[in-house]
Amino acid sequence: MNIEELIWTPENEEHIAEHQVTPAEIEELFFEEGPYFRRGPGENLYHIYGCSGAGRFLFVVMIHLGRGKGYVVTARDMDKQERRLYGKRAKRSSRKEG
């Protein structure tokens, strides 16, 4: 999936702030760290797993708006099960690249 721009509104910024996540962390995860995308329940809904440059493991829910744009619905720290899934996916990706 090619996301070039994340759409921010006061509502979604305020919502992720309730989980102590900043837009800057999510932008970093999307555009610098190479997240893992998984289709969520719904046509344009995606679950994104990634690690910030500071080493924070984040789970993000995003609506794909098309034309390279995404709207962040929520974001929070990954739970143990999500970290395991992300860790397995990251290992597979590094083996393919190596």
PDB file of C-alpha atoms in Angstrom:
ATOM      1  CA  MET A   1       0.000   0.000   0.000  1.00  0.00           C
ATOM      2  CA  ASN A   2       1.327   3.413  -0.917  1.00  0.00           C
ATOM      3  CA  ILE A   3       0.463   6.127   1.620  1.00  0.00           C
ATOM      4  CA  GLU A   4       1.981   9.509   0.824  1.00  0.00           C
ATOM      5  CA  GLU A   5      -0.062  11.711   3.150  1.00  0.00           C
ATOM      6  CA  LEU A   6      -1.863  11.259   6.452  1.00  0.00           C
ATOM      7  CA  ILE A   7      -4.884  13.498   7.032  1.00  0.00           C
ATOM      8  CA  TRP A   8      -4.988  15.128  10.471  1.00  0.00           C
ATOM      9  CA  THR A   9      -7.977  16.815  12.093  1.00  0.00           C
ATOM     10  CA  PRO A  10      -8.392  18.166  15.609  1.00  0.00           C
ATOM     11  CA  GLU A  11     -10.574  15.115  16.327  1.00  0.00           C
ATOM     12  CA  ASN A  12      -8.090  12.402  15.411  1.00  0.00           C
ATOM     13  CA  GLU A  13      -5.148  14.296  16.940  1.00  0.00           C
ATOM     14  CA  GLU A  14      -7.081  14.631  20.206  1.00  0.00           C
ATOM     15  CA  HIS A  15      -8.078  10.965  20.147  1.00  0.00           C
ATOM     16  CA  ILE A  16      -4.539   9.619  19.709  1.00  0.00           C
ATOM     17  CA  ALA A  17      -3.327  12.053  22.388  1.00  0.00           C
ATOM     18  CA  GLU A  18      -5.602  10.189  24.827  1.00  0.00           C
ATOM     19  CA  HIS A  19      -3.299   7.199  24.184  1.00  0.00           C
ATOM     20  CA  GLN A  20      -0.163   9.375  24.581  1.00  0.00           C
ATOM     21  CA  VAL A  21       0.643   9.074  20.859  1.00  0.00           C
ATOM     22  CA  THR A  22       1.641  12.060  18.722  1.00  0.00           C
ATOM     23  CA  PRO A  23       1.084  12.663  14.997  1.00  0.00           C
ATOM     24  CA  ALA A  24       4.876  12.959  14.645  1.00  0.00           C
ATOM     25  CA  GLU A  25       5.344   9.386  15.946  1.00  0.00           C
ATOM     26  CA  ILE A  26       2.827   8.043  13.455  1.00  0.00           C
ATOM     27  CA  GLU A  27       4.316  10.029  10.565  1.00  0.00           C
ATOM     28  CA  GLU A  28       7.735   8.625  11.485  1.00  0.00           C
ATOM     29  CA  LEU A  29       6.360   5.088  11.611  1.00  0.00           C
ATOM     30  CA  PHE A  30       4.675   5.441   8.192  1.00  0.00           C
ATOM     31  CA  PHE A  31       7.360   7.275   6.292  1.00  0.00           C
ATOM     32  CA  GLU A  32      10.637   6.146   7.855  1.00  0.00           C
ATOM     33  CA  GLU A  33      10.229   2.779   9.540  1.00  0.00           C
ATOM     34  CA  GLY A  34       8.253   0.663   7.032  1.00  0.00           C
ATOM     35  CA  PRO A  35       5.131  -0.523   8.866  1.00  0.00           C
ATOM     36  CA  TYR A  36       3.257  -3.805   8.376  1.00  0.00           C
ATOM     37  CA  PHE A  37      -0.256  -3.324   6.926  1.00  0.00           C
ATOM     38  CA  ARG A  38      -3.092  -5.757   7.532  1.00  0.00           C
ATOM     39  CA  ARG A  39      -6.630  -5.360   6.188  1.00  0.00           C
ATOM     40  CA  GLY A  40      -9.103  -4.632   8.959  1.00  0.00           C
ATOM     41  CA  PRO A  41     -12.841  -5.321   9.143  1.00  0.00           C
ATOM     42  CA  GLY A  42     -14.172  -3.050   6.423  1.00  0.00           C
ATOM     43  CA  GLU A  43     -13.447  -2.200   2.835  1.00  0.00           C
ATOM     44  CA  ASN A  44     -10.922   0.593   3.389  1.00  0.00           C
ATOM     45  CA  LEU A  45      -9.910  -0.063   6.996  1.00  0.00           C
ATOM     46  CA  TYR A  46      -6.354  -1.152   7.795  1.00  0.00           C
ATOM     47  CA  HIS A  47      -4.466  -2.159  10.920  1.00  0.00           C
ATOM     48  CA  ILE A  48      -0.878  -0.957  10.860  1.00  0.00           C
ATOM     49  CA  TYR A  49       1.891  -2.322  13.065  1.00  0.00           C
ATOM     50  CA  GLY A  50       5.190  -0.518  13.360  1.00  0.00           C
ATOM     51  CA  CYS A  51       8.002   0.718  15.522  1.00  0.00           C
ATOM     52  CA  SER A  52       8.918   4.377  15.951  1.00  0.00           C
ATOM     53  CA  GLY A  53      12.514   5.530  15.726  1.00  0.00           C
ATOM     54  CA  ALA A  54      12.525   5.719  19.530  1.00  0.00           C
ATOM     55  CA  GLY A  55      11.613   2.020  19.703  1.00  0.00           C
ATOM     56  CA  ARG A  56       7.939   2.420  20.586  1.00  0.00           C
ATOM     57  CA  PHE A  57       5.760  -0.368  19.157  1.00  0.00           C
ATOM     58  CA  LEU A  58       2.535   1.178  17.852  1.00  0.00           C
ATOM     59  CA  PHE A  59      -0.765  -0.179  16.553  1.00  0.00           C
ATOM     60  CA  VAL A  60      -2.608   2.222  14.234  1.00  0.00           C
ATOM     61  CA  VAL A  61      -6.063   1.991  12.659  1.00  0.00           C
ATOM     62  CA  MET A  62      -6.324   3.885   9.379  1.00  0.00           C
ATOM     63  CA  ILE A  63      -8.944   4.450   6.696  1.00  0.00           C
ATOM     64  CA  HIS A  64      -7.444   4.368   3.207  1.00  0.00           C
ATOM     65  CA  LEU A  65      -8.989   7.319   1.382  1.00  0.00           C
ATOM     66  CA  GLY A  66      -7.408   6.550  -1.979  1.00  0.00           C
ATOM     67  CA  ARG A  67      -4.916   8.593  -3.996  1.00  0.00           C
ATOM     68  CA  GLY A  68      -2.162   7.916  -1.452  1.00  0.00           C
ATOM     69  CA  LYS A  69      -4.055   9.412   1.506  1.00  0.00           C
ATOM     70  CA  GLY A  70      -4.940   7.875   4.852  1.00  0.00           C
ATOM     71  CA  TYR A  71      -6.980   9.040   7.840  1.00  0.00           C
ATOM     72  CA  VAL A  72      -5.750   7.840  11.240  1.00  0.00           C
ATOM     73  CA  VAL A  73      -8.701   6.695  13.345  1.00  0.00           C
ATOM     74  CA  THR A  74      -6.743   5.722  16.447  1.00  0.00           C
ATOM     75  CA  ALA A  75      -3.299   4.675  17.647  1.00  0.00           C
ATOM     76  CA  ARG A  76      -1.928   3.088  20.798  1.00  0.00           C
ATOM     77  CA  ASP A  77       0.914   0.936  22.098  1.00  0.00           C
ATOM     78  CA  MET A  78       0.809  -2.653  20.836  1.00  0.00           C
ATOM     79  CA  ASP A  79      -0.236  -5.371  23.239  1.00  0.00           C
ATOM     80  CA  LYS A  80       1.862  -8.561  23.655  1.00  0.00           C
ATOM     81  CA  GLN A  81       0.026 -10.502  20.948  1.00  0.00           C
ATOM     82  CA  GLU A  82       0.413  -7.645  18.451  1.00  0.00           C
ATOM     83  CA  ARG A  83       4.128  -7.337  19.233  1.00  0.00           C
ATOM     84  CA  ARG A  84       4.584 -11.055  18.561  1.00  0.00           C
ATOM     85  CA  LEU A  85       2.781 -10.725  15.217  1.00  0.00           C
ATOM     86  CA  TYR A  86       4.873  -7.697  14.297  1.00  0.00           C
ATOM     87  CA  GLY A  87       8.097  -9.418  15.393  1.00  0.00           C
ATOM     88  CA  LYS A  88       7.370 -12.458  13.221  1.00  0.00           C
ATOM     89  CA  ARG A  89       6.557 -10.233  10.258  1.00  0.00           C
ATOM     90  CA  ALA A  90       9.718  -8.146  10.743  1.00  0.00           C
ATOM     91  CA  LYS A  91      11.883 -11.304  10.859  1.00  0.00           C
ATOM     92  CA  ARG A  92      10.349 -12.551   7.599  1.00  0.00           C
ATOM     93  CA  SER A  93      10.935  -9.187   5.918  1.00  0.00           C
ATOM     94  CA  SER A  94      14.578  -9.016   7.024  1.00  0.00           C
ATOM     95  CA  ARG A  95      15.209 -12.543   5.677  1.00  0.00           C
ATOM     96  CA  LYS A  96      13.778 -11.551   2.287  1.00  0.00           C
ATOM     97  CA  GLU A  97      15.959  -8.419   2.149  1.00  0.00           C
ATOM     98  CA  GLY A  98      19.144 -10.187   3.331  1.00  0.00           C
TER      99      GLY A  98
END
